[in-house]
Amino acid sequence: MAQQSLPLLMLIDPRAPVHATTGILPTQSLSIPPDISAAAVSRLEMSFPIAPILRPASLQMPLTPKAAPVGRLALPIPREPGYAVSFLEQDQGDGGPNWITVSDIGKPPGGAVWNYTPQTLTEGWLRLNPTLLSFDLLNSHGKALVVGGQTQLVTLRVTNRKPASITFIPPGKFLPEGEPLVNGSIVYLHFGALVDQSNVAGMTLSAAGWSFHVFQDDIYGHYWAATPTAQAILMPGQSFDIQISGLTAVSNAVQAQLHADYYGVGGVSDGVFADLVTIAKSGS
């Protein structure tokens, strides 16, 4: 009798073995080697539909020069080591529907919120992207520390944490965040509560092979964009530095986050990175 074989397609958890029981032969076990599955799983991006969400007063209100975007999104989000969390929603602006990335997600307040005026319901996707590309703000001593109330020179270190190369593709075109990317790579830097909105545009950013531009809109406030002027390849563990001069940290906080949103980078999916920076008191 000729032997016959049938293809079998299975959706399995790569961390668990699959057992075959025939009733005649001993039970067989098949598993994916951990060194192969762990590397693949660590690079997976996950998105989950989230709806409906009640948001405080609309983010679309006009900004004064000193005001930050109002109506900060607050969600009880998971804290998964090795992953950055962002919220993607569709903005029905004048130029048509665009996808907006909200990387600065606050914690739900412990008490009642009274400023849901006008009341706004929104929906979108909660995205968890692996931290394969990091953006670390460092002082002259290599620490994630700035001095509140002082204007200082800091370094933003961009590091490839993926076990394969990452490529920044030129020529990038400066577009406000949320507009569809035409070509090339672009990185958006949001200084959030670290720098007062009135001081963001006064900073100067520089790096060899990169160009920079500052934007301001009713969604993100003031923020910076960076695009490569020449192809830049980062091997695993390799980094390059962006020099930031004229950064004036706020003096009314002890910690704040800088958020980097990146698009069109070869070797990684679009994602975000949040860097927590400590703010020291002047003279301490």
mmCIF file of C-alpha atoms in Angstrom:
data_model
loop_
_atom_site.group_PDB
_atom_site.id
_atom_site.type_symbol
_atom_site.label_atom_id
_atom_site.label_comp_id
_atom_site.label_asym_id
_atom_site.label_seq_id
_atom_site.Cartn_x
_atom_site.Cartn_y
_atom_site.Cartn_z
ATOM 1 C CA MET A 1 0.000 0.000 0.000
ATOM 2 C CA ALA A 2 1.510 3.362 -1.053
ATOM 3 C CA GLN A 3 2.161 5.842 1.715
ATOM 4 C CA GLN A 4 0.208 9.077 1.511
ATOM 5 C CA SER A 5 0.933 12.408 3.166
ATOM 6 C CA LEU A 6 -1.421 15.305 3.787
ATOM 7 C CA PRO A 7 -0.367 18.909 4.426
ATOM 8 C CA LEU A 8 -1.508 20.241 7.804
ATOM 9 C CA LEU A 9 -1.675 23.948 8.598
ATOM 10 C CA MET A 10 -1.898 24.843 12.307
ATOM 11 C CA LEU A 11 -2.167 28.104 14.205
ATOM 12 C CA ILE A 12 -0.226 27.466 17.396
ATOM 13 C CA ASP A 13 1.400 29.223 20.321
ATOM 14 C CA PRO A 14 5.137 29.096 19.439
ATOM 15 C CA ARG A 15 5.976 28.646 23.125
ATOM 16 C CA ALA A 16 4.007 25.388 23.419
ATOM 17 C CA PRO A 17 4.795 22.017 21.760
ATOM 18 C CA VAL A 18 2.294 20.218 19.529
ATOM 19 C CA HIS A 19 1.578 16.541 20.290
ATOM 20 C CA ALA A 20 0.502 13.899 17.774
ATOM 21 C CA THR A 21 -1.305 10.831 19.130
ATOM 22 C CA THR A 22 -2.077 8.030 16.647
ATOM 23 C CA GLY A 23 -3.150 5.212 18.947
ATOM 24 C CA ILE A 24 -0.520 2.891 17.441
ATOM 25 C CA LEU A 25 2.786 4.715 17.588
ATOM 26 C CA PRO A 26 4.223 6.538 20.571
ATOM 27 C CA THR A 27 3.078 10.116 21.017
ATOM 28 C CA GLN A 28 5.237 12.534 19.048
ATOM 29 C CA SER A 29 6.033 16.102 20.069
ATOM 30 C CA LEU A 30 6.992 18.938 17.755
ATOM 31 C CA SER A 31 8.112 22.389 18.907
ATOM 32 C CA ILE A 32 9.696 25.506 17.435
ATOM 33 C CA PRO A 33 13.221 26.137 18.792
ATOM 34 C CA PRO A 34 13.030 28.973 21.363
ATOM 35 C CA ASP A 35 15.904 30.898 19.784
ATOM 36 C CA ILE A 36 13.869 31.193 16.568
ATOM 37 C CA SER A 37 10.431 31.894 18.032
ATOM 38 C CA ALA A 38 11.609 34.362 20.698
ATOM 39 C CA ALA A 39 13.305 36.597 18.123
ATOM 40 C CA ALA A 40 10.222 36.620 15.888
ATOM 41 C CA VAL A 41 7.712 37.230 18.707
ATOM 42 C CA SER A 42 9.776 40.120 20.103
ATOM 43 C CA ARG A 43 9.321 41.996 16.796
ATOM 44 C CA LEU A 44 5.549 41.562 16.511
ATOM 45 C CA GLU A 45 3.340 44.649 16.583
ATOM 46 C CA MET A 46 -0.160 44.359 18.042
ATOM 47 C CA SER A 47 -3.209 46.582 17.571
ATOM 48 C CA PHE A 48 -6.530 46.354 19.390
ATOM 49 C CA PRO A 49 -9.770 48.220 18.540
ATOM 50 C CA ILE A 50 -10.830 50.537 21.375
ATOM 51 C CA ALA A 51 -14.307 52.121 21.420
ATOM 52 C CA PRO A 52 -16.050 54.155 22.601
ATOM 53 C CA ILE A 53 -13.829 56.562 24.535
ATOM 54 C CA LEU A 54 -15.160 59.642 26.329
ATOM 55 C CA ARG A 55 -12.640 62.434 25.907
ATOM 56 C CA PRO A 56 -12.399 65.801 27.699
ATOM 57 C CA ALA A 57 -12.842 69.086 25.832
ATOM 58 C CA SER A 58 -11.787 68.715 22.198
ATOM 59 C CA LEU A 59 -8.143 68.749 21.176
ATOM 60 C CA GLN A 60 -9.112 70.895 18.202
ATOM 61 C CA MET A 61 -9.452 74.108 20.261
ATOM 62 C CA PRO A 62 -7.011 76.867 19.153
ATOM 63 C CA LEU A 63 -3.781 77.120 21.084
ATOM 64 C CA THR A 64 -2.377 80.225 22.683
ATOM 65 C CA PRO A 65 1.429 80.576 22.465
ATOM 66 C CA LYS A 66 1.882 79.196 25.985
ATOM 67 C CA ALA A 67 -0.873 76.609 25.943
ATOM 68 C CA ALA A 68 -0.382 72.894 25.477
ATOM 69 C CA PRO A 69 -2.950 70.800 23.600
ATOM 70 C CA VAL A 70 -6.045 70.427 25.764
ATOM 71 C CA GLY A 71 -8.140 67.335 26.239
ATOM 72 C CA ARG A 72 -5.248 64.940 26.821
ATOM 73 C CA LEU A 73 -6.291 61.378 26.179
ATOM 74 C CA ALA A 74 -6.405 59.293 29.374
ATOM 75 C CA LEU A 75 -6.644 55.513 29.196
ATOM 76 C CA PRO A 76 -5.896 52.571 31.510
ATOM 77 C CA ILE A 77 -3.252 51.020 29.250
ATOM 78 C CA PRO A 78 -1.124 47.895 29.761
ATOM 79 C CA ARG A 79 2.534 48.246 30.689
ATOM 80 C CA GLU A 80 4.329 45.564 28.691
ATOM 81 C CA PRO A 81 8.135 45.497 29.055
ATOM 82 C CA GLY A 82 9.820 46.037 25.707
ATOM 83 C CA TYR A 83 6.766 47.678 24.090
ATOM 84 C CA ALA A 84 5.649 51.266 23.538
ATOM 85 C CA VAL A 85 1.939 52.104 23.538
ATOM 86 C CA SER A 86 0.153 54.619 21.329
ATOM 87 C CA PHE A 87 -3.404 55.357 20.239
ATOM 88 C CA LEU A 88 -4.330 55.698 16.554
ATOM 89 C CA GLU A 89 -7.472 57.530 15.539
ATOM 90 C CA GLN A 90 -8.846 59.027 12.359
ATOM 91 C CA ASP A 91 -8.987 62.817 12.170
ATOM 92 C CA GLN A 92 -11.752 64.217 9.948
ATOM 93 C CA GLY A 93 -9.921 67.452 9.187
ATOM 94 C CA ASP A 94 -10.183 69.853 6.282
ATOM 95 C CA GLY A 95 -7.830 67.810 4.125
ATOM 96 C CA GLY A 96 -9.793 64.596 4.483
ATOM 97 C CA PRO A 97 -9.492 61.740 6.963
ATOM 98 C CA ASN A 98 -5.953 61.226 8.280
ATOM 99 C CA TRP A 99 -4.634 58.855 10.927
ATOM 100 C CA ILE A 100 -3.384 60.626 14.054
ATOM 101 C CA THR A 101 -0.896 59.026 16.442
ATOM 102 C CA VAL A 102 -1.396 59.898 20.115
ATOM 103 C CA SER A 103 1.727 58.811 21.986
ATOM 104 C CA ASP A 104 1.250 60.958 25.106
ATOM 105 C CA ILE A 105 -1.452 58.954 26.912
ATOM 106 C CA GLY A 106 -2.229 59.996 30.469
ATOM 107 C CA LYS A 107 -3.402 57.907 33.378
ATOM 108 C CA PRO A 108 -7.118 58.017 34.270
ATOM 109 C CA PRO A 109 -7.704 60.438 37.172
ATOM 110 C CA GLY A 110 -8.707 59.073 40.530
ATOM 111 C CA GLY A 111 -11.716 61.391 40.813
ATOM 112 C CA ALA A 112 -14.495 62.599 38.567
ATOM 113 C CA VAL A 113 -13.722 64.638 35.458
ATOM 114 C CA TRP A 114 -15.925 67.677 34.896
ATOM 115 C CA ASN A 115 -14.483 69.203 31.723
ATOM 116 C CA TYR A 116 -16.163 66.909 29.180
ATOM 117 C CA THR A 117 -17.571 69.954 27.406
ATOM 118 C CA PRO A 118 -18.460 69.492 24.683
ATOM 119 C CA GLN A 119 -18.722 65.776 25.290
ATOM 120 C CA THR A 120 -16.744 63.868 22.669
ATOM 121 C CA LEU A 121 -16.798 60.178 21.862
ATOM 122 C CA THR A 122 -13.920 58.768 19.861
ATOM 123 C CA GLU A 123 -12.660 55.385 18.759
ATOM 124 C CA GLY A 124 -9.442 54.002 17.381
ATOM 125 C CA TRP A 125 -6.712 51.411 17.817
ATOM 126 C CA LEU A 126 -4.411 50.820 20.770
ATOM 127 C CA ARG A 127 -1.043 49.899 19.243
ATOM 128 C CA LEU A 128 1.810 48.130 21.000
ATOM 129 C CA ASN A 129 5.038 48.339 19.026
ATOM 130 C CA PRO A 130 8.308 46.715 20.143
ATOM 131 C CA THR A 131 11.017 49.176 21.186
ATOM 132 C CA LEU A 132 13.405 48.382 18.344
ATOM 133 C CA LEU A 133 14.395 52.035 17.901
ATOM 134 C CA SER A 134 15.076 54.185 20.960
ATOM 135 C CA PHE A 135 15.469 57.940 21.461
ATOM 136 C CA ASP A 136 17.252 58.823 24.720
ATOM 137 C CA LEU A 137 17.691 62.422 25.903
ATOM 138 C CA LEU A 138 21.030 62.771 27.712
ATOM 139 C CA ASN A 139 22.960 65.572 29.399
ATOM 140 C CA SER A 140 26.721 66.139 29.038
ATOM 141 C CA HIS A 141 27.348 63.339 31.560
ATOM 142 C CA GLY A 142 25.296 60.806 29.613
ATOM 143 C CA LYS A 143 22.382 60.840 32.071
ATOM 144 C CA ALA A 144 18.655 61.289 31.391
ATOM 145 C CA LEU A 145 18.709 64.424 33.525
ATOM 146 C CA VAL A 146 18.052 68.109 32.821
ATOM 147 C CA VAL A 147 17.971 71.162 35.082
ATOM 148 C CA GLY A 148 14.630 72.890 35.502
ATOM 149 C CA GLY A 149 14.407 76.539 34.512
ATOM 150 C CA GLN A 150 17.785 76.541 32.748
ATOM 151 C CA THR A 151 18.608 76.722 29.038
ATOM 152 C CA GLN A 152 20.992 73.886 28.233
ATOM 153 C CA LEU A 153 22.636 71.743 25.560
ATOM 154 C CA VAL A 154 21.502 68.099 25.462
ATOM 155 C CA THR A 155 21.930 65.102 23.185
ATOM 156 C CA LEU A 156 19.195 62.937 21.723
ATOM 157 C CA ARG A 157 20.752 59.519 21.102
ATOM 158 C CA VAL A 158 19.017 57.361 18.487
ATOM 159 C CA THR A 159 19.886 53.658 18.893
ATOM 160 C CA ASN A 160 19.049 50.536 16.886
ATOM 161 C CA ARG A 161 17.916 47.881 19.373
ATOM 162 C CA LYS A 162 16.909 45.404 16.673
ATOM 163 C CA PRO A 163 19.143 42.364 15.919
ATOM 164 C CA ALA A 164 19.269 43.504 12.274
ATOM 165 C CA SER A 165 20.032 46.753 10.455
ATOM 166 C CA ILE A 166 17.655 49.736 10.300
ATOM 167 C CA THR A 167 17.729 52.233 7.423
ATOM 168 C CA PHE A 168 16.640 55.886 7.391
ATOM 169 C CA ILE A 169 15.609 56.560 3.805
ATOM 170 C CA PRO A 170 16.051 59.888 1.975
ATOM 171 C CA PRO A 171 14.755 62.152 0.670
ATOM 172 C CA GLY A 172 12.227 62.871 3.379
ATOM 173 C CA LYS A 173 9.601 65.559 2.902
ATOM 174 C CA PHE A 174 8.517 67.773 5.764
ATOM 175 C CA LEU A 175 4.820 67.209 6.426
ATOM 176 C CA PRO A 176 2.781 67.817 9.597
ATOM 177 C CA GLU A 177 2.246 64.640 11.567
ATOM 178 C CA GLY A 178 -0.962 62.946 10.477
ATOM 179 C CA GLU A 179 -0.616 63.686 6.772
ATOM 180 C CA PRO A 180 0.144 60.653 4.570
ATOM 181 C CA LEU A 181 3.863 60.059 4.086
ATOM 182 C CA VAL A 182 4.952 60.637 0.489
ATOM 183 C CA ASN A 183 8.418 59.046 0.578
ATOM 184 C CA GLY A 184 11.465 58.688 2.768
ATOM 185 C CA SER A 185 11.704 58.545 6.550
ATOM 186 C CA ILE A 186 10.525 61.122 9.075
ATOM 187 C CA VAL A 187 10.767 61.409 12.859
ATOM 188 C CA TYR A 188 8.559 63.685 14.985
ATOM 189 C CA LEU A 189 9.754 64.843 18.403
ATOM 190 C CA HIS A 190 7.156 65.901 20.994
ATOM 191 C CA PHE A 191 8.615 67.462 24.143
ATOM 192 C CA GLY A 192 5.316 67.356 26.051
ATOM 193 C CA ALA A 193 5.516 68.649 29.621
ATOM 194 C CA LEU A 194 9.333 68.729 29.528
ATOM 195 C CA VAL A 195 9.467 72.084 27.693
ATOM 196 C CA ASP A 196 6.936 74.912 27.833
ATOM 197 C CA GLN A 197 5.115 75.308 24.525
ATOM 198 C CA SER A 198 6.419 78.861 24.123
ATOM 199 C CA ASN A 199 10.038 77.572 24.209
ATOM 200 C CA VAL A 200 9.817 74.620 21.816
ATOM 201 C CA ALA A 201 10.290 76.616 18.601
ATOM 202 C CA GLY A 202 13.303 78.448 20.047
ATOM 203 C CA MET A 203 15.450 75.324 20.232
ATOM 204 C CA THR A 204 18.038 74.373 17.595
ATOM 205 C CA LEU A 205 18.477 70.765 16.425
ATOM 206 C CA SER A 206 21.451 69.545 14.394
ATOM 207 C CA ALA A 207 22.962 66.266 13.183
ATOM 208 C CA ALA A 208 25.140 65.348 10.211
ATOM 209 C CA GLY A 209 23.031 64.109 7.296
ATOM 210 C CA TRP A 210 19.732 65.360 8.772
ATOM 211 C CA SER A 211 17.486 68.393 8.380
ATOM 212 C CA PHE A 212 14.970 69.712 10.903
ATOM 213 C CA HIS A 213 11.763 71.736 10.895
ATOM 214 C CA VAL A 214 9.415 72.954 13.626
ATOM 215 C CA PHE A 215 5.635 72.613 13.293
ATOM 216 C CA GLN A 216 2.666 73.960 15.219
ATOM 217 C CA ASP A 217 -0.944 72.812 14.967
ATOM 218 C CA ASP A 218 -4.102 72.471 17.067
ATOM 219 C CA ILE A 219 -3.550 68.760 17.673
ATOM 220 C CA TYR A 220 0.082 68.456 18.797
ATOM 221 C CA GLY A 221 1.004 72.017 19.687
ATOM 222 C CA HIS A 222 4.660 72.844 18.866
ATOM 223 C CA TYR A 223 6.864 69.918 17.808
ATOM 224 C CA TRP A 224 9.918 69.152 15.675
ATOM 225 C CA ALA A 225 10.344 66.940 12.609
ATOM 226 C CA ALA A 226 13.579 65.371 11.339
ATOM 227 C CA THR A 227 14.292 63.842 7.914
ATOM 228 C CA PRO A 228 17.530 62.349 6.517
ATOM 229 C CA THR A 229 19.334 64.099 3.678
ATOM 230 C CA ALA A 230 21.425 60.986 3.003
ATOM 231 C CA GLN A 231 20.803 57.306 3.609
ATOM 232 C CA ALA A 232 21.707 56.335 7.162
ATOM 233 C CA ILE A 233 22.095 52.676 8.114
ATOM 234 C CA LEU A 234 22.246 51.687 11.771
ATOM 235 C CA MET A 235 23.657 48.244 12.496
ATOM 236 C CA PRO A 236 22.491 46.377 15.642
ATOM 237 C CA GLY A 237 23.477 48.374 18.721
ATOM 238 C CA GLN A 238 24.715 51.330 16.660
ATOM 239 C CA SER A 239 23.529 54.885 17.361
ATOM 240 C CA PHE A 240 23.851 58.480 16.206
ATOM 241 C CA ASP A 241 23.381 61.751 18.089
ATOM 242 C CA ILE A 242 21.152 64.774 17.528
ATOM 243 C CA GLN A 243 22.426 67.876 19.311
ATOM 244 C CA ILE A 244 19.698 70.047 20.865
ATOM 245 C CA SER A 245 20.700 73.516 22.010
ATOM 246 C CA GLY A 246 18.495 76.047 23.728
ATOM 247 C CA LEU A 247 16.377 73.490 25.583
ATOM 248 C CA THR A 248 14.742 75.143 28.596
ATOM 249 C CA ALA A 249 13.209 72.552 30.894
ATOM 250 C CA VAL A 250 10.219 73.436 33.037
ATOM 251 C CA SER A 251 10.839 74.061 36.734
ATOM 252 C CA ASN A 252 7.488 72.840 38.091
ATOM 253 C CA ALA A 253 7.957 69.090 37.530
ATOM 254 C CA VAL A 254 10.350 66.353 38.642
ATOM 255 C CA GLN A 255 9.895 64.066 35.622
ATOM 256 C CA ALA A 256 8.558 64.384 32.090
ATOM 257 C CA GLN A 257 8.456 62.337 28.909
ATOM 258 C CA LEU A 258 9.753 63.048 25.429
ATOM 259 C CA HIS A 259 7.907 61.169 22.680
ATOM 260 C CA ALA A 260 9.375 60.242 19.297
ATOM 261 C CA ASP A 261 7.046 59.080 16.504
ATOM 262 C CA TYR A 262 8.771 57.595 13.444
ATOM 263 C CA TYR A 263 7.463 56.667 9.999
ATOM 264 C CA GLY A 264 8.886 55.117 6.835
ATOM 265 C CA VAL A 265 12.033 53.679 8.447
ATOM 266 C CA GLY A 266 13.363 50.634 6.645
ATOM 267 C CA GLY A 267 13.547 47.487 8.773
ATOM 268 C CA VAL A 268 10.907 48.471 11.355
ATOM 269 C CA SER A 269 7.217 49.250 11.303
ATOM 270 C CA ASP A 270 5.973 52.740 12.169
ATOM 271 C CA GLY A 271 6.104 53.229 15.920
ATOM 272 C CA VAL A 272 6.703 55.462 18.932
ATOM 273 C CA PHE A 273 9.205 55.669 21.768
ATOM 274 C CA ALA A 274 8.709 57.390 25.129
ATOM 275 C CA ASP A 275 11.775 58.543 27.066
ATOM 276 C CA LEU A 276 11.398 59.455 30.738
ATOM 277 C CA VAL A 277 13.608 62.383 31.754
ATOM 278 C CA THR A 278 14.336 63.528 35.318
ATOM 279 C CA ILE A 279 14.199 67.282 36.025
ATOM 280 C CA ALA A 280 16.564 68.494 38.738
ATOM 281 C CA LYS A 281 16.201 71.758 40.640
ATOM 282 C CA SER A 282 18.625 74.531 39.797
ATOM 283 C CA GLY A 283 21.631 74.450 42.126
ATOM 284 C CA SER A 284 21.040 70.884 43.321
#
